[in-house]
PDB file of C-alpha atoms and ligand atoms in Angstrom:
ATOM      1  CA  UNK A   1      -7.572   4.655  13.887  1.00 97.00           C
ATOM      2  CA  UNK A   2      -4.859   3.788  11.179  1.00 98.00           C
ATOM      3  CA  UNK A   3      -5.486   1.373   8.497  1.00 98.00           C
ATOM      4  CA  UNK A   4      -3.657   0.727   5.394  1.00 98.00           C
ATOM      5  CA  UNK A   5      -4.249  -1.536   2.629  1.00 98.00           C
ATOM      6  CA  UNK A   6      -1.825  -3.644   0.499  1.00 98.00           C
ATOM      7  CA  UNK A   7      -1.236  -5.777  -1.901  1.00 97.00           C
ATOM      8  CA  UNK A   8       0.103  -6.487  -5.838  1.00 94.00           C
ATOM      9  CA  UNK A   9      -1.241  -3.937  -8.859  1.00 91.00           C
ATOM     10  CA  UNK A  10      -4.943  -4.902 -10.053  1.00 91.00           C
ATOM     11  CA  UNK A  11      -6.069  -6.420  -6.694  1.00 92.00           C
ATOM     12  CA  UNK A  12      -9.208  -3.863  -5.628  1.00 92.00           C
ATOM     13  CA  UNK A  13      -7.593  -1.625  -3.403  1.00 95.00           C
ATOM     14  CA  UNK A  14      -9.002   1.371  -4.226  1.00 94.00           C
ATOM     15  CA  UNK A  15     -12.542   0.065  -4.468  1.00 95.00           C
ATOM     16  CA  UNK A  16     -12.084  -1.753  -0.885  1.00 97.00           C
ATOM     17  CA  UNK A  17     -10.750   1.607   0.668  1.00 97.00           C
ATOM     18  CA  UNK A  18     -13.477   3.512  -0.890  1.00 97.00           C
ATOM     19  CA  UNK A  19     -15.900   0.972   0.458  1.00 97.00           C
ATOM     20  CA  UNK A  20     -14.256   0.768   4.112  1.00 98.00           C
ATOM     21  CA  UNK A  21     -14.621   4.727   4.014  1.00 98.00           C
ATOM     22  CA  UNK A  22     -18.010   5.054   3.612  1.00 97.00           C
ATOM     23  CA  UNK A  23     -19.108   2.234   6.262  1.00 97.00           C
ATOM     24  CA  UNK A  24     -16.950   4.574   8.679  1.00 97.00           C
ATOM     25  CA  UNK A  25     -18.771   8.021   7.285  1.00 98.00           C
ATOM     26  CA  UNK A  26     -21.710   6.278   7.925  1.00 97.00           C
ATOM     27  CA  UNK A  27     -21.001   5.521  11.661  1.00 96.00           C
ATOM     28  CA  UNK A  28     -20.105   9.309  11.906  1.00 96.00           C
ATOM     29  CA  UNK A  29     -16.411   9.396  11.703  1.00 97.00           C
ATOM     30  CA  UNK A  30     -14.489  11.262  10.318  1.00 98.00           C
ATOM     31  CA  UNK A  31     -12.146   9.942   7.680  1.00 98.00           C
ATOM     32  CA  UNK A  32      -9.033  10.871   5.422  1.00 98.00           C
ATOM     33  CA  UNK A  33      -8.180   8.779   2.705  1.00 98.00           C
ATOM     34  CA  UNK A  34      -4.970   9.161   1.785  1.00 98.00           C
ATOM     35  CA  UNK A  35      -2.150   7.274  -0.521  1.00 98.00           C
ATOM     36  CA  UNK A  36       1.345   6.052  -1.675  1.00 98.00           C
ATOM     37  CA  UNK A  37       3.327   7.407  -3.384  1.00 98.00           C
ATOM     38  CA  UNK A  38       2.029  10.969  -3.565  1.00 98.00           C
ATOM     39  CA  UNK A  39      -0.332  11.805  -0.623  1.00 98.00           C
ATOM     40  CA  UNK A  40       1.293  14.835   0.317  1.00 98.00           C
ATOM     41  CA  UNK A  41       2.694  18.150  -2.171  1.00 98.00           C
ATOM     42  CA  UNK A  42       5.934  16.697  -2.480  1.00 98.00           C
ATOM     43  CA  UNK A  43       4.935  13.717  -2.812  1.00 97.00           C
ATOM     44  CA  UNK A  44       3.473  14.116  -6.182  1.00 97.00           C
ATOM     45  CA  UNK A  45       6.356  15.339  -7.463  1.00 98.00           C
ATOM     46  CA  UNK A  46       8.444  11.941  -6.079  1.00 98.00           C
ATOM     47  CA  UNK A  47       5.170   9.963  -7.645  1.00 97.00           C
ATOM     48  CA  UNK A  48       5.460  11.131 -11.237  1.00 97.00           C
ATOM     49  CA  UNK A  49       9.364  10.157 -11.012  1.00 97.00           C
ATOM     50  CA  UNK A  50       8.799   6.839  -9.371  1.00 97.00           C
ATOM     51  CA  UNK A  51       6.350   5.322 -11.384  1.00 96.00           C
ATOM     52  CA  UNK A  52       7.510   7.015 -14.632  1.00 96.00           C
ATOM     53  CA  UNK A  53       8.651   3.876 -17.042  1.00 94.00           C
ATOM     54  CA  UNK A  54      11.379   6.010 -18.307  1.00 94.00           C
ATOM     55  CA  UNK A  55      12.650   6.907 -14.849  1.00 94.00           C
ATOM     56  CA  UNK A  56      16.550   4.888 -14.165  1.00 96.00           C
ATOM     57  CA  UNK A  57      16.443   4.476 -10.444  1.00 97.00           C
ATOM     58  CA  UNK A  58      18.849   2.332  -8.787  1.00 97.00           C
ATOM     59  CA  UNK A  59      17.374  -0.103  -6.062  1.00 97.00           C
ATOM     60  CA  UNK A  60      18.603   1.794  -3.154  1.00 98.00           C
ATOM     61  CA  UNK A  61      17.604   5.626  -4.525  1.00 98.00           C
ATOM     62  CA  UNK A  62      14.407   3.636  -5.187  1.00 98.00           C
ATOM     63  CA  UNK A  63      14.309   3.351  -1.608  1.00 98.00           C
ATOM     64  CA  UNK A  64      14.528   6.444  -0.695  1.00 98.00           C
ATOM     65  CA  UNK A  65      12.736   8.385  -2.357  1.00 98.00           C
ATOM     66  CA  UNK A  66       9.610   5.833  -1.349  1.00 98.00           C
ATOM     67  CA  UNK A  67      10.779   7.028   2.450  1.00 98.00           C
ATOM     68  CA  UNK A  68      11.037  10.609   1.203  1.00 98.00           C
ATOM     69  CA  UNK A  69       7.526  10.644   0.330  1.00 98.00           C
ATOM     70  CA  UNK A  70       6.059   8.862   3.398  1.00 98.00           C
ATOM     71  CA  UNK A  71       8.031  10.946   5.989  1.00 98.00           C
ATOM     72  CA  UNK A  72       6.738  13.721   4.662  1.00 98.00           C
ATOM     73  CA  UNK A  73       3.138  12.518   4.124  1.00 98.00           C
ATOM     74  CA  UNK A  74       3.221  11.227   7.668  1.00 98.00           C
ATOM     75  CA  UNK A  75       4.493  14.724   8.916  1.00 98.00           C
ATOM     76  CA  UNK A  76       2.354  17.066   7.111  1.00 98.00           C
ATOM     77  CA  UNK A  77      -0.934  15.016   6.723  1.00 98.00           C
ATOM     78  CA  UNK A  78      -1.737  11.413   8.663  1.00 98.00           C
ATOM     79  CA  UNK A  79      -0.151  12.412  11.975  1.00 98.00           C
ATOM     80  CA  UNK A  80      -2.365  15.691  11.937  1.00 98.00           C
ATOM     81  CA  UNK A  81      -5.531  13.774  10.866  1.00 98.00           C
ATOM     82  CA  UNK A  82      -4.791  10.974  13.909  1.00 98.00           C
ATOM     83  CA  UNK A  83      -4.357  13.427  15.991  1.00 98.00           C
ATOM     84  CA  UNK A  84      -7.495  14.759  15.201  1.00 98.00           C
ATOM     85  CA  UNK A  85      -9.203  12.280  15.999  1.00 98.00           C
ATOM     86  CA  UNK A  86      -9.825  10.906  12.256  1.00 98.00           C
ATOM     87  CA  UNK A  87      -9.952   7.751  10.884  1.00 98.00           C
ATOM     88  CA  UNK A  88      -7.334   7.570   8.404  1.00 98.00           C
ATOM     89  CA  UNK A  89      -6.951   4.780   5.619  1.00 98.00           C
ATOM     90  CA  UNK A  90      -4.374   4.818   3.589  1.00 98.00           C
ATOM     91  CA  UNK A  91      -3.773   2.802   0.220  1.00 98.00           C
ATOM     92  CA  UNK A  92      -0.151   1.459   0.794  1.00 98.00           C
ATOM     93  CA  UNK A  93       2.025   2.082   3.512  1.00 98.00           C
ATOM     94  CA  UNK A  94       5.761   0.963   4.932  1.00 98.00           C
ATOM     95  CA  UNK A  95       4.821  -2.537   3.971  1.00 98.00           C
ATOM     96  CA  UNK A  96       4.918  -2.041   0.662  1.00 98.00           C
ATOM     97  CA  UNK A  97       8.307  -0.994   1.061  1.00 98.00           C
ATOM     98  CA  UNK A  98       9.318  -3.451   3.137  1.00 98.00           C
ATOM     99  CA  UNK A  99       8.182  -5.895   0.212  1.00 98.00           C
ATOM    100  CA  UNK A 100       8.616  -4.576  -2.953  1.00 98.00           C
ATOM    101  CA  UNK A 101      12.306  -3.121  -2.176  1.00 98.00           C
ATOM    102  CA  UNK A 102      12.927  -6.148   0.282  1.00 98.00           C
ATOM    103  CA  UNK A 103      11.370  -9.005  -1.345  1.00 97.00           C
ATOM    104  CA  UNK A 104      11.243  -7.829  -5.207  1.00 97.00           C
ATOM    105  CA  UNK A 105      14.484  -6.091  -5.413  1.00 97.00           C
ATOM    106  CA  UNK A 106      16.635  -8.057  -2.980  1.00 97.00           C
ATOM    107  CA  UNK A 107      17.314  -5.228  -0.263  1.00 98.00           C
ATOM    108  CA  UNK A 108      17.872  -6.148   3.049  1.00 98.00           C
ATOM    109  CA  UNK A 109      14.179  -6.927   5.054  1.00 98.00           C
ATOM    110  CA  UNK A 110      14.916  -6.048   9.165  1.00 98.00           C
ATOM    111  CA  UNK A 111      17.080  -2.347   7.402  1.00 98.00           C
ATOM    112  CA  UNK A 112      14.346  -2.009   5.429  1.00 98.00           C
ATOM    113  CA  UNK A 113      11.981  -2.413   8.933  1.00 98.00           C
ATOM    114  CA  UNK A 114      14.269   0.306  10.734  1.00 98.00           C
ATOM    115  CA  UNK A 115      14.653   2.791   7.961  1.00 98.00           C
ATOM    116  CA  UNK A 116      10.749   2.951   7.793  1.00 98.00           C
ATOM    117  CA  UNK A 117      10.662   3.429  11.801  1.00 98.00           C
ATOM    118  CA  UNK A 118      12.325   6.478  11.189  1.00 98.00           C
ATOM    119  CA  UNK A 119      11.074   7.968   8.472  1.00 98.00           C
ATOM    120  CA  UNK A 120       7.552   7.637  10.296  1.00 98.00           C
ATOM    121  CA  UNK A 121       9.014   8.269  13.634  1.00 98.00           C
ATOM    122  CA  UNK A 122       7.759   5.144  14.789  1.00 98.00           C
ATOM    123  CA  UNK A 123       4.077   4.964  13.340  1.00 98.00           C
ATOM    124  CA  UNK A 124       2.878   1.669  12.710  1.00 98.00           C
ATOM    125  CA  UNK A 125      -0.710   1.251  11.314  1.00 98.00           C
ATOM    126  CA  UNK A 126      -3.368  -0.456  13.946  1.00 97.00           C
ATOM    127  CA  UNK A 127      -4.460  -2.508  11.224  1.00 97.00           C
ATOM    128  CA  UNK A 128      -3.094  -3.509   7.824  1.00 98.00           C
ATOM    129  CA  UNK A 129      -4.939  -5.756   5.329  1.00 98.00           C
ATOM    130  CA  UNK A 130      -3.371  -7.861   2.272  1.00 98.00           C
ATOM    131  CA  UNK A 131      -5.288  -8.044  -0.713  1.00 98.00           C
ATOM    132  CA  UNK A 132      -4.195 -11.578  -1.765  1.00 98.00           C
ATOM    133  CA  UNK A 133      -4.713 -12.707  -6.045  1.00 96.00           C
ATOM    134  CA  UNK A 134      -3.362 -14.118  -8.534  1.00 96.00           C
ATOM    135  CA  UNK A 135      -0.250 -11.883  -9.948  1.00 95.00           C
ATOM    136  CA  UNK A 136      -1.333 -13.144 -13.536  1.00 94.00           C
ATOM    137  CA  UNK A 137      -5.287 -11.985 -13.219  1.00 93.00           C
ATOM    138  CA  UNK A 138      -4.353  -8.685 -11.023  1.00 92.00           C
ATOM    139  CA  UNK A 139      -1.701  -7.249 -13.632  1.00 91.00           C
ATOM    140  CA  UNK A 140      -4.272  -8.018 -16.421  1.00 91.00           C
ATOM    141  CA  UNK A 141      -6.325  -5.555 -14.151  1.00 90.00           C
ATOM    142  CA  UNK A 142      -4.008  -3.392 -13.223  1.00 91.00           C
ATOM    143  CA  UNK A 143      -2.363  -3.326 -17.244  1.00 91.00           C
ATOM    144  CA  UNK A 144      -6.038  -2.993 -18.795  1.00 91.00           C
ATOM    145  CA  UNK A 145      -6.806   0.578 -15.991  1.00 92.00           C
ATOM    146  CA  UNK A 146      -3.547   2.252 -16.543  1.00 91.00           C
ATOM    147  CA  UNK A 147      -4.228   1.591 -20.272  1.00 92.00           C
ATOM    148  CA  UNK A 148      -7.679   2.869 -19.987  1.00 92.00           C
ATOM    149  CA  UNK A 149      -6.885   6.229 -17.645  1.00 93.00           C
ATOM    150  CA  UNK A 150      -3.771   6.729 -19.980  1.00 91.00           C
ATOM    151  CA  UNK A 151      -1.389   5.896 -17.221  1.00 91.00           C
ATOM    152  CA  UNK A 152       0.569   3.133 -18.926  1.00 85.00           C
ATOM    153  CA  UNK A 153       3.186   5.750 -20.211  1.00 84.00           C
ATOM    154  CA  UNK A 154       3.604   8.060 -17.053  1.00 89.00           C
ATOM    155  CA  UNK A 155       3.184   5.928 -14.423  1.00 91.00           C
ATOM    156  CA  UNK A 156       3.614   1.804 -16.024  1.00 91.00           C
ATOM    157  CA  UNK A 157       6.966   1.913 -14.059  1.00 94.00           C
ATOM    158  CA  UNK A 158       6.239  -1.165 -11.813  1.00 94.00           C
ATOM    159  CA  UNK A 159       3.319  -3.277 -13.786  1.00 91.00           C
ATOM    160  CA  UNK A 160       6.170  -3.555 -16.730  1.00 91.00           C
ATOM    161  CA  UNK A 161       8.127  -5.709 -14.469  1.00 93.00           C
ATOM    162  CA  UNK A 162       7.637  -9.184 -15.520  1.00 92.00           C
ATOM    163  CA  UNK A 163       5.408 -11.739 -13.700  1.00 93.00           C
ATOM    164  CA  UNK A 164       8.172 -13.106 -11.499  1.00 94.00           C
ATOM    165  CA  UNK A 165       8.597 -10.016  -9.985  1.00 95.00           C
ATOM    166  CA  UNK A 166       5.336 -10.043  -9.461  1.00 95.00           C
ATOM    167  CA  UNK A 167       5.017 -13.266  -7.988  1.00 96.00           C
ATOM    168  CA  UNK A 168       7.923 -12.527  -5.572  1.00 97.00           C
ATOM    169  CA  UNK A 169       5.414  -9.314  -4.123  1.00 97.00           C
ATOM    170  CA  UNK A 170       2.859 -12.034  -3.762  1.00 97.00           C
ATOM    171  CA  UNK A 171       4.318 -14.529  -2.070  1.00 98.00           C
ATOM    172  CA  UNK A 172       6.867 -11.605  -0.610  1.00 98.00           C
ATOM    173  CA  UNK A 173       3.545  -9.890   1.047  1.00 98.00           C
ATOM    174  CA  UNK A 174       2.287 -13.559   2.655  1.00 98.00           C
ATOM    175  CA  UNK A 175       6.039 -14.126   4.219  1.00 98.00           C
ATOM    176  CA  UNK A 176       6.117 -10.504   5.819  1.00 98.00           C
ATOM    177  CA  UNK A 177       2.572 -10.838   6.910  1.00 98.00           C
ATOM    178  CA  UNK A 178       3.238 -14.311   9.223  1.00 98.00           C
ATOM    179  CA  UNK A 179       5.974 -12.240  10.615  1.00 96.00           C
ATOM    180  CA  UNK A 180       3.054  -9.780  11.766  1.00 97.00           C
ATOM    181  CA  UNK A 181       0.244 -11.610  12.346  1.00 96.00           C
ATOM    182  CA  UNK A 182      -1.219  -9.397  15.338  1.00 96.00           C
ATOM    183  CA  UNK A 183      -1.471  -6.265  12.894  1.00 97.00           C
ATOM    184  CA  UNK A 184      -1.864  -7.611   8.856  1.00 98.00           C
ATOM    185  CA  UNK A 185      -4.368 -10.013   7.667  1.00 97.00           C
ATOM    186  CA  UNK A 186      -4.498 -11.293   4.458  1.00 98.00           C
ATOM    187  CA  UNK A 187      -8.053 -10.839   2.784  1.00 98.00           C
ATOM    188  CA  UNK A 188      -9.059 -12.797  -0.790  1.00 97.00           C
ATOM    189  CA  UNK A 189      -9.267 -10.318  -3.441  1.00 97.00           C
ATOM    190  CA  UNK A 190     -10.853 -12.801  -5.505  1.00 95.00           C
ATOM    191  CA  UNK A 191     -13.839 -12.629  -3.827  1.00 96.00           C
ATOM    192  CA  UNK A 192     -17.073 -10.108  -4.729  1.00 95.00           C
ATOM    193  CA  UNK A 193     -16.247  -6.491  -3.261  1.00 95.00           C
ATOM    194  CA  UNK A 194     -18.838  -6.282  -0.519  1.00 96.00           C
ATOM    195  CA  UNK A 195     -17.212 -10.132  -0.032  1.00 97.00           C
ATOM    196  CA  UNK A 196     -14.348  -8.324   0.455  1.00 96.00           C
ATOM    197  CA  UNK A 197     -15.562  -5.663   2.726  1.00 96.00           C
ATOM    198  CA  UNK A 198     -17.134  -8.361   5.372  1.00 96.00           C
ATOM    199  CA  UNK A 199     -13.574  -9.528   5.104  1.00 96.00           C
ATOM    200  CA  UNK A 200     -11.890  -6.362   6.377  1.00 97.00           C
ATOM    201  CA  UNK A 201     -14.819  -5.686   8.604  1.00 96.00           C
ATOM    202  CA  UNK A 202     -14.181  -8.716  10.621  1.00 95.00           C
ATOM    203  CA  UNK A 203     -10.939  -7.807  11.490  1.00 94.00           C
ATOM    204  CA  UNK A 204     -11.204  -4.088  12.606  1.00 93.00           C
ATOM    205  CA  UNK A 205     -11.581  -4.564  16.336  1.00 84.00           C
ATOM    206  CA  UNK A 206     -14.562  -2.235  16.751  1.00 82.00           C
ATOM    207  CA  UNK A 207     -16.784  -4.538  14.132  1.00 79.00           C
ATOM    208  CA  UNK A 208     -15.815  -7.528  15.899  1.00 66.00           C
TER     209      UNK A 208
HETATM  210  P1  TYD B 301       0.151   2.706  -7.305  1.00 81.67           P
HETATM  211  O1  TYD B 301      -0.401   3.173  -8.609  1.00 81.67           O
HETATM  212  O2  TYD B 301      -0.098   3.520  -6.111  1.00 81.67           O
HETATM  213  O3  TYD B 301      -0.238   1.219  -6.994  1.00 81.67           O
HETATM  214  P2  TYD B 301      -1.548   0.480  -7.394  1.00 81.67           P
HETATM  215  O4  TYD B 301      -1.495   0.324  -8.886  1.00 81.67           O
HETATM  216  O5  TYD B 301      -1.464  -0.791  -6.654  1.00 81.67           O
HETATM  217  O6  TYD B 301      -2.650   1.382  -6.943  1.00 81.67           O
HETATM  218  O7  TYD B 301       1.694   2.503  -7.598  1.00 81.67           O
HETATM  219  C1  TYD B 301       2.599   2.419  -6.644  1.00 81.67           C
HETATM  220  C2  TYD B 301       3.674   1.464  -7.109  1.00 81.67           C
HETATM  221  O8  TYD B 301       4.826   1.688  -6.347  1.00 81.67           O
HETATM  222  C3  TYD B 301       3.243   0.037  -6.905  1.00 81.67           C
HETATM  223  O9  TYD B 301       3.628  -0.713  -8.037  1.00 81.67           O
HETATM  224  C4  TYD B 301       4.066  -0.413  -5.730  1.00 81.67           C
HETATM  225  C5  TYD B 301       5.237   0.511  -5.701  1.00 81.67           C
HETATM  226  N1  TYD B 301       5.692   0.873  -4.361  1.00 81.67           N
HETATM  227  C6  TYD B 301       6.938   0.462  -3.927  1.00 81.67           C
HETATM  228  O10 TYD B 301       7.666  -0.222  -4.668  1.00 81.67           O
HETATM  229  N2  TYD B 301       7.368   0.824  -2.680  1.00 81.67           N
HETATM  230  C7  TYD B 301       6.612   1.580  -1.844  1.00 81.67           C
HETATM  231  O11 TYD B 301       7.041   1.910  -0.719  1.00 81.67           O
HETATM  232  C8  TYD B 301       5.316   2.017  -2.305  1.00 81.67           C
HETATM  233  C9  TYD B 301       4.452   2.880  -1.435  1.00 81.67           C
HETATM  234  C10 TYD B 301       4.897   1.638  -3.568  1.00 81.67           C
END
């Protein structure tokens, strides 16, 4: 099984994937929990330029590099796990390109769809979940961790954009996801993690 988690900076991704893993480790599965950008070697290298606030990249190199690093991480490390058997849940995914280069920096949506085809040779998570907030409240969050891990200078890149930006991922994410409705939900982040949790639980099939 293939789920991925999205959403704006500061919603509780991390904390909601770490949760979903361990209900999953505890039914005897075994799990991968992966990321993007940077959950592959090469990867990390296309990370640190990314999300570097000093890094000049054009909207479209933007682009791919993003695709870079997820045809590789799908090649060398989630296609492997799958077919292993694994349950693999990944913190971002295609749909994050599909919004934040689509909807935040104007490219176009349906090339953005068939460029991510191919670069994951047609791999489509079974289930993708929305962490839906306030863009004010989550880039407080997401401002105050980088700030505490030291991050804001390395990897600030996207939570220096300004809150329209921000606001355009939001409501950029709920557009995209009533295009999908059979494979993304959208989940309130502003509810209490294991809140949360029950949220995402009720729509995996196998909890239903
Ligand atoms: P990351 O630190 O992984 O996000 P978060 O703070 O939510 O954990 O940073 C990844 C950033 O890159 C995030 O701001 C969204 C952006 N991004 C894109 O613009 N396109 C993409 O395809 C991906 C995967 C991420």
């Amino acid at each position: 099984m293939f789920l991925t988690l999205e959403g704006i900076e500061g919603a509780g991704k991390t904390t909601l994937l770490e949760n979903l893993a361990e209900v999953f480790r505890t039914l005897n599965h075994e799990v991968l929990v992966t990321r993007e950008p940077g959950g592959c070697a090469l990867g990390r290298d296309l990370r640190a330029l990314l999300l570097n606030p000093e890094s000049d990249i054009c909207p479209e190199a933007e682009l791919f590099l993003f695709l870079a690093d997820r045809a590789q991480h799908v090649a060398e490390v989630i296609r492997p796990a799958l077919d292993r058997g694994m349950v693999v849940l990944c913190d971002r995914y295609a749909d994050s390109t599909i919004v934040y280069q689509g909807y935040g920096r104007g490219l176009d949506v349906e090339r953005l769809r068939l460029l991510n085809d191919m670069a994951v040779g047609g791999l489509w998570p079974d289930r993708t979940f929305v962490l839906d907030m306030d863009p004010a409240e989550a880039l407080r969050r997401a401002r105050r961790r980088n700030a505490e891990q030291g991050l804001a200078g390395t990897e600030g890149r996207f939570e220096a954009e300004q809150l329209p930006f921000h606001t355009r991922i939001r409501e950029g994410f709920k557009v995209w996801a009533a295009h999908n409705t059979k494979r993304i939900a959208i989940l309130d982040a502003a509810d209490s993690p294991e809140g949360l949790m029950h949220q995402a639980l009720a729509n995996i099939d196998m909890f239903e």
